[in-house]
Amino acid sequence: MSKQISSVWTREPRPARTPGRSREEIVRATLDLLDTEGLDGLSMRKLGARLGSGATTIYWYVENKDELLELAYNEVWGEIVLPDPEEPGWREAVSAFAHSMRAAMLRHPWVGSLIGRLPALGPNALSLADRLRKAFTLAGFKGLDIDYANAALTAYVFGMVIPEIAWEASMGGEELDQESMNETFQKVAKDFPDLLERVVEVNAKISDTDALRETSFAFGLATMLDGLEARLRA
Amino acid sequence: MSKQISSVWTREPRPARTPGRSREEIVRATLDLLDTEGLDGLSMRKLGARLGSGATTIYWYVENKDELLELAYNEVWGEIVLPDPEEPGWREAVSAFAHSMRAAMLRHPWVGSLIGRLPALGPNALSLADRLRKAFTLAGFKGLDIDYANAALTAYVFGMVIPEIAWEASMGGEELDQESMNETFQKVAKDFPDLLERVVEVNAKISDTDALRETSFAFGLATMLDGLEARLRA
DNA sequence: GCGCCTCTCGCACACCGTGCGAGAGGTTTT
DNA sequence: AAAACCTCTCGCACGGTGTGCGAGAGGCGC
């Protein structure tokens, strides 16, 4: 047996004898804590308290905190849906997948800080990759192109949503009114008049920043899908 | 004065009297430490030691650790080049930009964990956004489409590279030979025979994983650029 | 009753970010 | 010359963190 990637998914879990506590229960509590208090709010002691147990009890079910995060991460992947590509056509299916992925990430903003640290090797991530592969196969991609298309699409979603999360986080949960927004930008971008002018202009025209972000997301998604379709015809 | 986003870039820095230590020197040391020991390896005490000072001295130049990270983050953006789009054509310029961005991120893998936490409001990021806007304007995009194209392209790069970083990190710096790789996947993906078969097959065919990743990156990039060009013609 | 195996958890260690306040050293004002 | 002040350094301490260790509780087979 050679060297392995260290991950919850590469070692045998402790044989579940279904006692009082279970790994499943712990993961659920972890998700709760992450969603309400964020990545920094998750500590073994707090998690123990929430479970009505000592902090170190958790280490019976899980090797370390990173494994816990891998398990929580896996749950998020489980929330992403990919419609059957046979029915509405691959483009619609894949597009729905992208939107669902974005929604799941925004529901659990702490994933934004995990994607660069933990590989997605959990069963939910793999299952999704498997189904996405099928969709692209059905679309007509062949050989490695299937995997490339796979990677490109998920990359786009990742890349759009992760900065969205950062942006949201930096506002500390409070909605920023337009005036504050412009003021911030005036301070920050004072050496880039073109950029500044654009931002102020856009802010004046479009007040709903959520809608703007969705539009931007849809634009890039359509662009990516157009590109994929073009590659299909080539 | 209304509420602002809290960031190094939205508050006045301490007036530089160019004494012994400077913010610049601190940022350089921070980068060093981050590059050699990673995000977890950076602590105020270690940084102080490297600067030959007490840990809390740093707090004279910087409000808190996050500000330090923002400054380091900004430096990475400064390493990204965008060729003049007038000369080789916008597509080549933008493509070179994407590759340069990827290279900078891989040189400083710790950015992978920051992108989801800190907004890129530093002058280097803004300057790059400004120049990228010019490139897309030159390409023929109009109005909001310029910004959408901007976001889509950088999102793609982010999304490709961030998981690359995670992957690299999870191998703990050691190169994994092919056998271990397959073994890992056999364990992890045993419920997804199609996926598993593909991975083993690909691994057998392509031994150089770096080259594979570059090819995958180039594929998605070309796809995105094709999509953008299509949108330009519409 | 005895041993064993599964599970809990208090304690302790080394580390973290950072608030505070004492002071050093230089410059400016009186 | 002396006093006041301003910039900068940093030791100490506080309340956290992840987690190794070892003592023990509870149930189950002999």
Short mmCIF file of C-alpha atoms (C1' of nucleotides) in Angstrom, two decimals:
data_model
loop_
_atom_site.label_atom_id
_atom_site.label_comp_id
_atom_site.label_asym_id
_atom_site.label_seq_id
_atom_site.Cartn_x
_atom_site.Cartn_y
_atom_site.Cartn_z
CA MET A 1 0.00 0.00 0.00
CA SER A 2 1.56 3.23 -1.20
CA LYS A 3 1.18 6.77 -0.02
CA GLN A 4 -2.31 8.18 -0.16
CA ILE A 5 -3.94 11.54 -0.20
CA SER A 6 -5.00 12.24 3.34
CA SER A 7 -8.74 12.70 3.44
CA VAL A 8 -11.78 11.34 5.22
CA TRP A 9 -12.61 9.57 2.04
CA THR A 10 -9.39 7.61 1.78
CA ARG A 11 -9.53 5.93 5.16
CA GLU A 12 -11.98 3.50 6.60
CA PRO A 13 -14.43 5.16 8.95
CA ARG A 14 -14.89 3.66 12.36
CA PRO A 15 -17.37 0.75 12.14
CA ALA A 16 -20.72 2.31 12.96
CA ARG A 17 -22.32 0.54 15.88
CA THR A 18 -25.10 3.10 16.04
CA PRO A 19 -24.59 4.19 19.64
CA GLY A 20 -25.87 7.47 21.05
CA ARG A 21 -23.88 9.77 18.88
CA SER A 22 -23.22 9.19 15.24
CA ARG A 23 -21.10 10.73 12.58
CA GLU A 24 -24.24 11.79 10.80
CA GLU A 25 -25.50 13.73 13.79
CA ILE A 26 -22.15 15.45 14.17
CA VAL A 27 -22.09 16.49 10.55
CA ARG A 28 -25.55 17.95 10.84
CA ALA A 29 -24.54 20.00 13.86
CA THR A 30 -21.40 21.11 12.07
CA LEU A 31 -23.43 22.37 9.13
CA ASP A 32 -25.76 24.22 11.49
CA LEU A 33 -22.88 25.89 13.23
CA LEU A 34 -21.14 26.79 9.98
CA ASP A 35 -24.27 28.29 8.49
CA THR A 36 -25.07 30.39 11.52
CA GLU A 37 -21.61 31.42 12.66
CA GLY A 38 -19.38 30.96 9.66
CA LEU A 39 -16.07 29.19 9.30
CA ASP A 40 -14.44 31.10 12.14
CA GLY A 41 -17.41 30.39 14.35
CA LEU A 42 -16.85 26.66 14.16
CA SER A 43 -14.76 25.32 17.00
CA MET A 44 -14.61 21.89 18.49
CA ARG A 45 -15.65 23.21 21.86
CA LYS A 46 -18.70 25.01 20.51
CA LEU A 47 -19.62 21.98 18.45
CA GLY A 48 -19.29 19.79 21.50
CA ALA A 49 -21.52 22.10 23.47
CA ARG A 50 -24.13 22.00 20.74
CA LEU A 51 -24.04 18.22 20.83
CA GLY A 52 -24.21 18.16 24.60
CA SER A 53 -20.84 16.48 24.82
CA GLY A 54 -17.24 17.25 25.50
CA ALA A 55 -15.21 18.78 22.72
CA THR A 56 -12.82 15.90 22.40
CA THR A 57 -15.58 13.34 22.06
CA ILE A 58 -15.83 14.37 18.43
CA TYR A 59 -12.36 12.99 17.84
CA TRP A 60 -13.71 9.52 18.24
CA TYR A 61 -15.72 9.89 15.05
CA VAL A 62 -13.38 12.05 13.09
CA GLU A 63 -9.61 12.26 12.83
CA ASN A 64 -9.34 16.04 12.95
CA LYS A 65 -11.15 19.24 12.18
CA ASP A 66 -10.31 19.15 8.49
CA GLU A 67 -12.10 15.84 8.12
CA LEU A 68 -15.13 17.43 9.69
CA LEU A 69 -14.95 20.18 7.11
CA GLU A 70 -14.64 17.66 4.32
CA LEU A 71 -17.82 15.98 5.53
CA ALA A 72 -19.66 19.30 5.70
CA TYR A 73 -18.35 20.22 2.27
CA ASN A 74 -19.70 16.98 0.90
CA GLU A 75 -23.15 17.85 2.18
CA VAL A 76 -23.18 21.04 0.16
CA TRP A 77 -22.42 19.10 -2.99
CA GLY A 78 -25.37 16.94 -2.15
CA GLU A 79 -27.71 19.90 -2.42
CA ILE A 80 -26.85 20.61 -6.02
CA VAL A 81 -29.31 19.26 -8.55
CA LEU A 82 -28.70 18.30 -12.15
CA PRO A 83 -31.86 17.62 -14.15
CA ASP A 84 -32.00 14.65 -16.42
CA PRO A 85 -30.28 15.90 -19.58
CA GLU A 86 -32.33 13.63 -21.83
CA GLU A 87 -35.51 15.51 -21.31
CA PRO A 88 -35.04 19.25 -21.63
CA GLY A 89 -31.81 19.06 -23.60
CA TRP A 90 -28.27 19.17 -22.28
CA ARG A 91 -27.92 22.92 -22.42
CA GLU A 92 -30.93 23.53 -20.22
CA ALA A 93 -29.93 20.78 -17.82
CA VAL A 94 -26.40 22.04 -17.47
CA SER A 95 -27.61 25.60 -17.07
CA ALA A 96 -29.98 24.56 -14.30
CA PHE A 97 -27.08 22.75 -12.69
CA ALA A 98 -24.97 25.90 -12.71
CA HIS A 99 -27.71 27.95 -11.10
CA SER A 100 -28.33 25.28 -8.51
CA MET A 101 -24.63 25.14 -7.72
CA ARG A 102 -24.50 28.88 -7.28
CA ALA A 103 -27.51 28.81 -4.98
CA ALA A 104 -26.02 26.06 -2.84
CA MET A 105 -22.76 27.97 -2.45
CA LEU A 106 -24.56 31.17 -1.50
CA ARG A 107 -26.59 29.24 1.07
CA HIS A 108 -23.35 28.04 2.65
CA PRO A 109 -20.89 30.88 2.14
CA TRP A 110 -18.17 29.18 4.17
CA VAL A 111 -17.49 26.88 1.22
CA GLY A 112 -15.83 29.86 -0.41
CA SER A 113 -12.89 29.47 1.92
CA LEU A 114 -12.74 25.69 1.60
CA ILE A 115 -12.57 25.18 -2.14
CA GLY A 116 -8.96 26.29 -2.22
CA ARG A 117 -8.00 24.02 0.68
CA LEU A 118 -9.87 20.76 0.39
CA PRO A 119 -10.24 18.66 -2.72
CA ALA A 120 -13.79 17.62 -3.54
CA LEU A 121 -13.44 13.86 -3.19
CA GLY A 122 -16.67 13.15 -1.35
CA PRO A 123 -19.31 10.86 -2.83
CA ASN A 124 -21.70 13.72 -3.53
CA ALA A 125 -19.11 15.63 -5.52
CA LEU A 126 -18.14 12.51 -7.43
CA SER A 127 -21.71 11.57 -8.12
CA LEU A 128 -22.35 15.00 -9.51
CA ALA A 129 -19.24 14.83 -11.65
CA ASP A 130 -20.44 11.48 -12.91
CA ARG A 131 -23.83 12.83 -13.90
CA LEU A 132 -22.33 15.95 -15.43
CA ARG A 133 -20.10 13.73 -17.51
CA LYS A 134 -23.15 11.91 -18.75
CA ALA A 135 -24.79 15.18 -19.70
CA PHE A 136 -21.80 16.29 -21.72
CA THR A 137 -21.48 12.87 -23.29
CA LEU A 138 -25.07 13.12 -24.34
CA ALA A 139 -24.36 16.55 -25.73
CA GLY A 140 -21.86 14.97 -28.06
CA PHE A 141 -18.51 15.54 -26.44
CA LYS A 142 -15.95 12.83 -26.86
CA GLY A 143 -12.95 11.59 -24.91
CA LEU A 144 -11.06 14.11 -22.84
CA ASP A 145 -13.26 16.93 -24.06
CA ILE A 146 -15.96 15.64 -21.76
CA ASP A 147 -13.73 16.21 -18.76
CA TYR A 148 -12.51 19.53 -20.05
CA ALA A 149 -16.06 20.76 -20.51
CA ASN A 150 -16.84 19.51 -17.04
CA ALA A 151 -13.94 21.39 -15.50
CA ALA A 152 -14.59 24.57 -17.46
CA LEU A 153 -18.20 24.83 -16.46
CA THR A 154 -17.72 24.16 -12.76
CA ALA A 155 -14.73 26.47 -12.78
CA TYR A 156 -16.86 29.26 -14.10
CA VAL A 157 -19.43 28.80 -11.35
CA PHE A 158 -16.78 28.58 -8.66
CA GLY A 159 -15.03 31.66 -9.93
CA MET A 160 -18.16 33.76 -10.10
CA VAL A 161 -19.57 32.80 -6.75
CA ILE A 162 -16.45 32.80 -4.61
CA PRO A 163 -15.82 36.54 -5.03
CA GLU A 164 -19.53 37.13 -4.53
CA ILE A 165 -19.17 35.46 -1.17
CA ALA A 166 -16.12 37.53 -0.31
CA TRP A 167 -17.96 40.66 -1.18
CA GLU A 168 -20.94 39.73 0.94
CA ALA A 169 -18.69 38.81 3.84
CA SER A 170 -16.78 42.07 3.74
CA MET A 171 -19.98 44.01 4.24
CA GLY A 172 -20.47 42.20 7.51
CA GLY A 173 -24.00 41.11 6.79
CA GLU A 174 -25.41 44.61 6.62
CA GLU A 175 -26.80 45.92 3.42
CA LEU A 176 -24.82 48.86 2.16
CA ASP A 177 -26.87 51.68 0.75
CA GLN A 178 -25.87 53.19 -2.52
CA GLU A 179 -24.33 56.28 -1.07
CA SER A 180 -21.95 54.32 1.15
CA MET A 181 -21.09 52.16 -1.80
CA ASN A 182 -20.13 55.10 -3.93
CA GLU A 183 -18.25 56.67 -1.08
CA THR A 184 -16.23 53.50 -0.58
CA PHE A 185 -15.40 53.35 -4.24
CA GLN A 186 -14.48 56.98 -4.38
CA LYS A 187 -11.90 56.39 -1.73
CA VAL A 188 -10.57 53.16 -3.14
CA ALA A 189 -10.58 53.84 -6.85
CA LYS A 190 -9.63 57.48 -6.90
CA ASP A 191 -6.65 56.74 -9.14
CA PHE A 192 -8.81 55.00 -11.73
CA PRO A 193 -11.26 57.61 -12.95
CA ASP A 194 -12.68 55.51 -15.78
CA LEU A 195 -13.44 52.61 -13.51
CA LEU A 196 -14.87 54.88 -10.85
CA GLU A 197 -17.11 56.66 -13.30
CA ARG A 198 -18.46 53.35 -14.54
CA VAL A 199 -19.23 52.04 -11.09
CA VAL A 200 -21.07 55.16 -10.05
CA GLU A 201 -22.96 55.15 -13.31
CA VAL A 202 -23.95 51.53 -12.98
CA ASN A 203 -24.97 52.02 -9.37
CA ALA A 204 -27.17 54.90 -10.38
CA LYS A 205 -28.85 52.89 -13.09
CA ILE A 206 -29.23 49.57 -11.31
CA SER A 207 -30.22 49.68 -7.69
CA ASP A 208 -30.81 45.99 -7.15
CA THR A 209 -27.33 44.55 -6.74
CA ASP A 210 -28.64 41.00 -6.40
CA ALA A 211 -30.31 41.23 -9.77
CA LEU A 212 -27.15 42.70 -11.25
CA ARG A 213 -25.10 39.80 -9.98
CA GLU A 214 -27.58 37.31 -11.34
CA THR A 215 -27.51 38.99 -14.72
CA SER A 216 -23.76 38.94 -14.72
CA PHE A 217 -23.78 35.28 -13.80
CA ALA A 218 -26.25 34.47 -16.57
CA PHE A 219 -24.18 36.37 -19.10
CA GLY A 220 -21.01 34.45 -18.36
CA LEU A 221 -22.87 31.18 -18.21
CA ALA A 222 -24.44 31.75 -21.59
CA THR A 223 -21.05 32.74 -22.94
CA MET A 224 -19.47 29.57 -21.66
CA LEU A 225 -22.27 27.42 -23.05
CA ASP A 226 -22.05 29.17 -26.40
CA GLY A 227 -18.36 28.40 -26.44
CA LEU A 228 -19.02 24.78 -25.63
CA GLU A 229 -21.61 24.50 -28.35
CA ALA A 230 -19.19 26.01 -30.83
CA ARG A 231 -16.62 23.42 -29.85
CA LEU A 232 -19.21 20.75 -30.39
CA ARG A 233 -19.78 21.84 -33.97
CA ALA A 234 -16.10 21.99 -34.79
CA MET B 1 -19.83 60.01 6.47
CA SER B 2 -21.77 56.77 6.17
CA LYS B 3 -20.85 53.19 6.90
CA GLN B 4 -17.94 51.84 4.93
CA ILE B 5 -16.60 48.49 3.96
CA SER B 6 -13.83 47.70 6.40
CA SER B 7 -10.60 47.27 4.52
CA VAL B 8 -7.07 48.59 4.48
CA TRP B 9 -8.01 50.45 1.39
CA THR B 10 -10.87 52.41 2.91
CA ARG B 11 -8.95 53.99 5.75
CA GLU B 12 -6.09 56.40 5.73
CA PRO B 13 -2.77 54.69 6.39
CA ARG B 14 -0.56 56.08 9.08
CA PRO B 15 1.50 58.97 7.68
CA ALA B 16 4.76 57.41 6.56
CA ARG B 17 7.69 59.07 8.26
CA THR B 18 10.07 56.51 6.85
CA PRO B 19 11.56 55.35 10.13
CA GLY B 20 13.32 52.03 10.64
CA ARG B 21 10.44 49.79 9.81
CA SER B 22 7.97 50.48 7.07
CA ARG B 23 4.75 48.99 5.88
CA GLU B 24 6.48 47.99 2.69
CA GLU B 25 9.09 45.97 4.54
CA ILE B 26 6.41 44.25 6.56
CA VAL B 27 4.44 43.31 3.49
CA ARG B 28 7.54 41.86 1.88
CA ALA B 29 8.22 39.72 4.94
CA THR B 30 4.58 38.65 5.02
CA LEU B 31 4.78 37.48 1.43
CA ASP B 32 7.96 35.57 2.19
CA LEU B 33 6.38 33.84 5.13
CA LEU B 34 3.20 33.03 3.24
CA ASP B 35 5.08 31.60 0.30
CA THR B 36 7.32 29.41 2.41
CA GLU B 37 4.93 28.34 5.16
CA GLY B 38 1.47 28.89 3.77
CA LEU B 39 -1.50 30.66 5.23
CA ASP B 40 -1.45 28.67 8.44
CA GLY B 41 2.25 29.32 8.81
CA LEU B 42 1.74 33.05 9.05
CA SER B 43 1.46 34.31 12.59
CA MET B 44 2.15 37.70 14.01
CA ARG B 45 4.80 36.26 16.32
CA LYS B 46 6.66 34.53 13.51
CA LEU B 47 6.40 37.60 11.38
CA GLY B 48 7.74 39.72 14.21
CA ALA B 49 10.65 37.34 14.64
CA ARG B 50 11.45 37.53 10.94
CA LEU B 51 11.48 41.30 11.17
CA GLY B 52 13.59 41.25 14.31
CA SER B 53 10.86 42.92 16.30
CA GLY B 54 8.13 42.10 18.73
CA ALA B 55 4.93 40.67 17.40
CA THR B 56 2.78 43.57 18.46
CA THR B 57 4.98 46.13 16.78
CA ILE B 58 3.28 45.21 13.54
CA TYR B 59 0.04 46.60 14.88
CA TRP B 60 1.45 50.06 14.62
CA TYR B 61 1.49 49.78 10.84
CA VAL B 62 -1.57 47.68 10.33
CA GLU B 63 -4.92 47.48 12.08
CA ASN B 64 -5.13 43.69 12.22
CA LYS B 65 -4.05 40.50 10.53
CA ASP B 66 -6.71 40.71 7.84
CA GLU B 67 -5.33 44.03 6.67
CA LEU B 68 -1.95 42.38 6.37
CA LEU B 69 -3.49 39.71 4.20
CA GLU B 70 -5.17 42.32 2.06
CA LEU B 71 -1.81 43.96 1.47
CA ALA B 72 -0.19 40.66 0.56
CA TYR B 73 -3.12 39.82 -1.70
CA ASN B 74 -2.64 43.11 -3.48
CA GLU B 75 0.96 42.23 -4.23
CA VAL B 76 -0.11 39.09 -6.04
CA TRP B 77 -2.38 41.11 -8.28
CA GLY B 78 0.62 43.27 -9.04
CA GLU B 79 2.43 40.32 -10.57
CA ILE B 80 -0.20 39.73 -13.20
CA VAL B 81 0.58 41.16 -16.62
CA LEU B 82 -1.79 42.21 -19.33
CA PRO B 83 -0.15 42.98 -22.66
CA ASP B 84 -1.18 46.02 -24.59
CA PRO B 85 -4.30 44.86 -26.42
CA GLU B 86 -3.69 47.20 -29.34
CA GLU B 87 -0.73 45.33 -30.60
CA PRO B 88 -1.34 41.58 -30.74
CA GLY B 89 -5.12 41.80 -30.74
CA TRP B 90 -7.44 41.64 -27.78
CA ARG B 91 -7.85 37.89 -27.82
CA GLU B 92 -4.14 37.24 -27.52
CA ALA B 93 -3.72 39.91 -24.87
CA VAL B 94 -6.57 38.61 -22.79
CA SER B 95 -5.37 35.06 -23.16
CA ALA B 96 -1.89 36.03 -22.01
CA PHE B 97 -3.49 37.78 -19.07
CA ALA B 98 -5.34 34.61 -18.09
CA HIS B 99 -2.20 32.53 -18.20
CA SER B 100 -0.29 35.13 -16.23
CA MET B 101 -3.02 35.23 -13.64
CA ARG B 102 -2.94 31.49 -13.28
CA ALA B 103 0.83 31.50 -12.89
CA ALA B 104 0.71 34.19 -10.21
CA MET B 105 -1.88 32.25 -8.25
CA LEU B 106 0.10 29.03 -8.45
CA ARG B 107 3.19 30.88 -7.25
CA HIS B 108 1.25 32.03 -4.19
CA PRO B 109 -1.13 29.20 -3.42
CA TRP B 110 -2.37 30.83 -0.24
CA VAL B 111 -4.48 33.20 -2.34
CA GLY B 112 -6.76 30.25 -2.95
CA SER B 113 -8.05 30.57 0.59
CA LEU B 114 -8.31 34.35 0.50
CA ILE B 115 -10.41 34.95 -2.59
CA GLY B 116 -13.53 33.83 -0.80
CA ARG B 117 -12.82 35.99 2.23
CA LEU B 118 -11.35 39.29 1.10
CA PRO B 119 -12.63 41.49 -1.70
CA ALA B 120 -9.99 42.57 -4.20
CA LEU B 121 -10.10 46.31 -3.61
CA GLY B 122 -6.37 46.98 -3.73
CA PRO B 123 -4.85 49.32 -6.30
CA ASN B 124 -3.22 46.51 -8.22
CA ALA B 125 -6.49 44.64 -8.62
CA LEU B 126 -8.27 47.81 -9.66
CA SER B 127 -5.58 48.79 -12.08
CA LEU B 128 -5.81 45.40 -13.69
CA ALA B 129 -9.59 45.62 -13.89
CA ASP B 130 -9.17 49.01 -15.49
CA ARG B 131 -6.83 47.70 -18.14
CA LEU B 132 -8.93 44.62 -18.74
CA ARG B 133 -11.90 46.89 -19.30
CA LYS B 134 -9.92 48.76 -21.91
CA ALA B 135 -9.04 45.52 -23.65
CA PHE B 136 -12.66 44.46 -23.84
CA THR B 137 -13.73 47.90 -24.92
CA LEU B 138 -11.22 47.72 -27.70
CA ALA B 139 -12.57 44.32 -28.60
CA GLY B 140 -15.91 45.95 -29.25
CA PHE B 141 -17.94 45.30 -26.13
CA LYS B 142 -20.31 48.03 -25.07
CA GLY B 143 -21.83 49.17 -21.81
CA LEU B 144 -22.40 46.60 -19.14
CA ASP B 145 -21.18 43.82 -21.41
CA ILE B 146 -17.66 45.07 -20.80
CA ASP B 147 -18.02 44.39 -17.11
CA TYR B 148 -19.76 41.10 -17.67
CA ALA B 149 -16.97 39.91 -19.94
CA ASN B 150 -14.48 41.06 -17.35
CA ALA B 151 -16.18 39.12 -14.60
CA ALA B 152 -16.68 36.01 -16.70
CA LEU B 153 -13.07 35.76 -17.72
CA THR B 154 -11.54 36.31 -14.31
CA ALA B 155 -14.13 33.99 -12.82
CA TYR B 156 -13.02 31.25 -15.14
CA VAL B 157 -9.40 31.64 -14.13
CA PHE B 158 -10.25 31.77 -10.44
CA GLY B 159 -12.43 28.73 -10.70
CA MET B 160 -9.87 26.65 -12.54
CA VAL B 161 -6.91 27.53 -10.38
CA ILE B 162 -8.46 27.45 -6.93
CA PRO B 163 -9.24 23.73 -7.07
CA GLU B 164 -5.82 23.14 -8.60
CA ILE B 165 -4.36 24.71 -5.49
CA ALA B 166 -6.52 22.59 -3.23
CA TRP B 167 -5.41 19.50 -5.04
CA GLU B 168 -1.77 20.39 -4.75
CA ALA B 169 -2.17 21.21 -1.08
CA SER B 170 -3.87 17.95 -0.27
CA MET B 171 -0.89 16.03 -1.56
CA GLY B 172 1.23 17.75 1.02
CA GLY B 173 3.87 18.89 -1.39
CA GLU B 174 4.97 15.42 -2.36
CA GLU B 175 4.49 14.22 -5.86
CA LEU B 176 2.13 11.29 -6.01
CA ASP B 177 3.12 8.53 -8.35
CA GLN B 178 0.54 7.11 -10.68
CA GLU B 179 -0.03 3.96 -8.71
CA SER B 180 -0.89 5.81 -5.53
CA MET B 181 -3.14 8.07 -7.52
CA ASN B 182 -5.09 5.18 -8.93
CA GLU B 183 -5.22 3.51 -5.56
CA THR B 184 -6.65 6.64 -4.01
CA PHE B 185 -9.28 6.88 -6.67
CA GLN B 186 -10.17 3.26 -6.42
CA LYS B 187 -10.96 3.76 -2.79
CA VAL B 188 -12.80 7.00 -3.22
CA ALA B 189 -14.75 6.42 -6.41
CA LYS B 190 -15.60 2.77 -6.05
CA ASP B 191 -19.30 3.54 -6.38
CA PHE B 192 -18.82 5.36 -9.67
CA PRO B 193 -17.38 2.82 -12.08
CA ASP B 194 -17.64 5.03 -15.15
CA LEU B 195 -15.80 7.87 -13.53
CA LEU B 196 -13.19 5.55 -12.09
CA GLU B 197 -12.59 3.85 -15.40
CA ARG B 198 -12.06 7.22 -17.05
CA VAL B 199 -9.59 8.43 -14.48
CA VAL B 200 -7.49 5.29 -14.65
CA GLU B 201 -7.60 5.42 -18.42
CA VAL B 202 -6.55 9.04 -18.53
CA ASN B 203 -3.80 8.45 -16.02
CA ALA B 204 -2.47 5.63 -18.13
CA LYS B 205 -2.45 7.76 -21.23
CA ILE B 206 -1.16 11.00 -19.80
CA SER B 207 1.55 10.77 -17.24
CA ASP B 208 2.38 14.45 -16.97
CA THR B 209 -0.37 15.83 -14.77
CA ASP B 210 0.96 19.37 -15.04
CA ALA B 211 0.62 19.26 -18.80
CA LEU B 212 -2.86 17.81 -18.46
CA ARG B 213 -3.92 20.66 -16.23
CA GLU B 214 -2.51 23.21 -18.61
CA THR B 215 -4.33 21.62 -21.51
CA SER B 216 -7.54 21.63 -19.55
CA PHE B 217 -7.01 25.26 -18.66
CA ALA B 218 -6.33 26.18 -22.28
CA PHE B 219 -9.44 24.34 -23.43
CA GLY B 220 -11.75 26.20 -21.08
CA LEU B 221 -10.06 29.48 -21.84
CA ALA B 222 -10.46 29.02 -25.57
CA THR B 223 -14.08 28.04 -24.99
CA MET B 224 -14.75 31.16 -22.99
CA LEU B 225 -13.05 33.37 -25.55
CA ASP B 226 -15.00 31.72 -28.35
CA GLY B 227 -18.17 32.44 -26.44
CA LEU B 228 -17.15 36.06 -25.98
CA GLU B 229 -16.36 36.44 -29.64
CA ALA B 230 -19.72 34.98 -30.53
CA ARG B 231 -21.39 37.52 -28.28
CA LEU B 232 -19.44 40.22 -30.04
CA ARG B 233 -20.80 39.24 -33.41
CA ALA B 234 -24.37 39.05 -32.23
"C1'" DG C 1 -16.80 -11.73 38.79
"C1'" DC C 2 -13.54 -10.71 35.28
"C1'" DG C 3 -11.68 -9.02 31.20
"C1'" DC C 4 -12.45 -6.53 27.04
"C1'" DC C 5 -14.05 -3.38 23.85
"C1'" DT C 6 -16.49 1.04 22.75
"C1'" DC C 7 -16.96 5.41 23.83
"C1'" DT C 8 -16.64 9.96 26.82
"C1'" DC C 9 -14.15 13.72 28.38
"C1'" DG C 10 -11.13 16.64 31.77
"C1'" DC C 11 -6.72 18.18 31.69
"C1'" DA C 12 -2.77 20.11 29.71
"C1'" DC C 13 0.21 21.90 26.04
"C1'" DA C 14 1.58 24.89 22.70
"C1'" DC C 15 -0.07 28.15 19.97
"C1'" DC C 16 -2.98 32.00 18.28
"C1'" DG C 17 -4.73 37.37 17.61
"C1'" DT C 18 -4.58 41.38 19.92
"C1'" DG C 19 -5.72 45.25 23.91
"C1'" DC C 20 -3.11 47.72 27.09
"C1'" DG C 21 0.10 50.49 29.08
"C1'" DA C 22 4.86 51.37 30.19
"C1'" DG C 23 8.61 53.25 28.29
"C1'" DA C 24 12.47 54.62 24.82
"C1'" DG C 25 14.10 57.98 21.77
"C1'" DG C 26 13.80 61.91 19.06
"C1'" DT C 27 11.80 66.63 17.98
"C1'" DT C 28 9.52 70.78 19.18
"C1'" DT C 29 8.13 74.22 22.27
"C1'" DT C 30 8.93 77.04 26.22
"C1'" DA D 1 18.34 73.66 29.52
"C1'" DA D 2 14.14 71.83 30.57
"C1'" DA D 3 9.80 70.36 29.68
"C1'" DA D 4 6.30 68.67 26.80
"C1'" DC D 5 5.03 65.96 23.14
"C1'" DC D 6 4.77 62.77 19.54
"C1'" DT D 7 6.23 58.36 17.21
"C1'" DC D 8 7.23 54.00 17.79
"C1'" DT D 9 8.49 49.39 20.39
"C1'" DC D 10 7.16 45.59 22.91
"C1'" DG D 11 6.30 42.59 27.33
"C1'" DC D 12 2.46 40.99 29.50
"C1'" DA D 13 -1.89 39.03 29.81
"C1'" DC D 14 -6.50 37.48 28.29
"C1'" DG D 15 -9.42 34.48 26.21
"C1'" DG D 16 -9.57 31.78 22.74
"C1'" DT D 17 -7.84 27.65 19.44
"C1'" DG D 18 -6.79 22.28 17.89
"C1'" DT D 19 -5.77 18.18 19.79
"C1'" DG D 20 -2.69 14.20 22.50
"C1'" DC D 21 -3.22 11.61 26.50
"C1'" DG D 22 -4.91 8.80 29.89
"C1'" DA D 23 -8.42 7.87 33.27
"C1'" DG D 24 -12.66 6.01 33.51
"C1'" DA D 25 -17.73 4.68 32.51
"C1'" DG D 26 -20.87 1.35 30.62
"C1'" DG D 27 -22.17 -2.77 28.32
"C1'" DC D 28 -21.20 -7.54 26.65
"C1'" DG D 29 -19.12 -12.30 26.43
"C1'" DC D 30 -16.91 -15.71 29.20
#
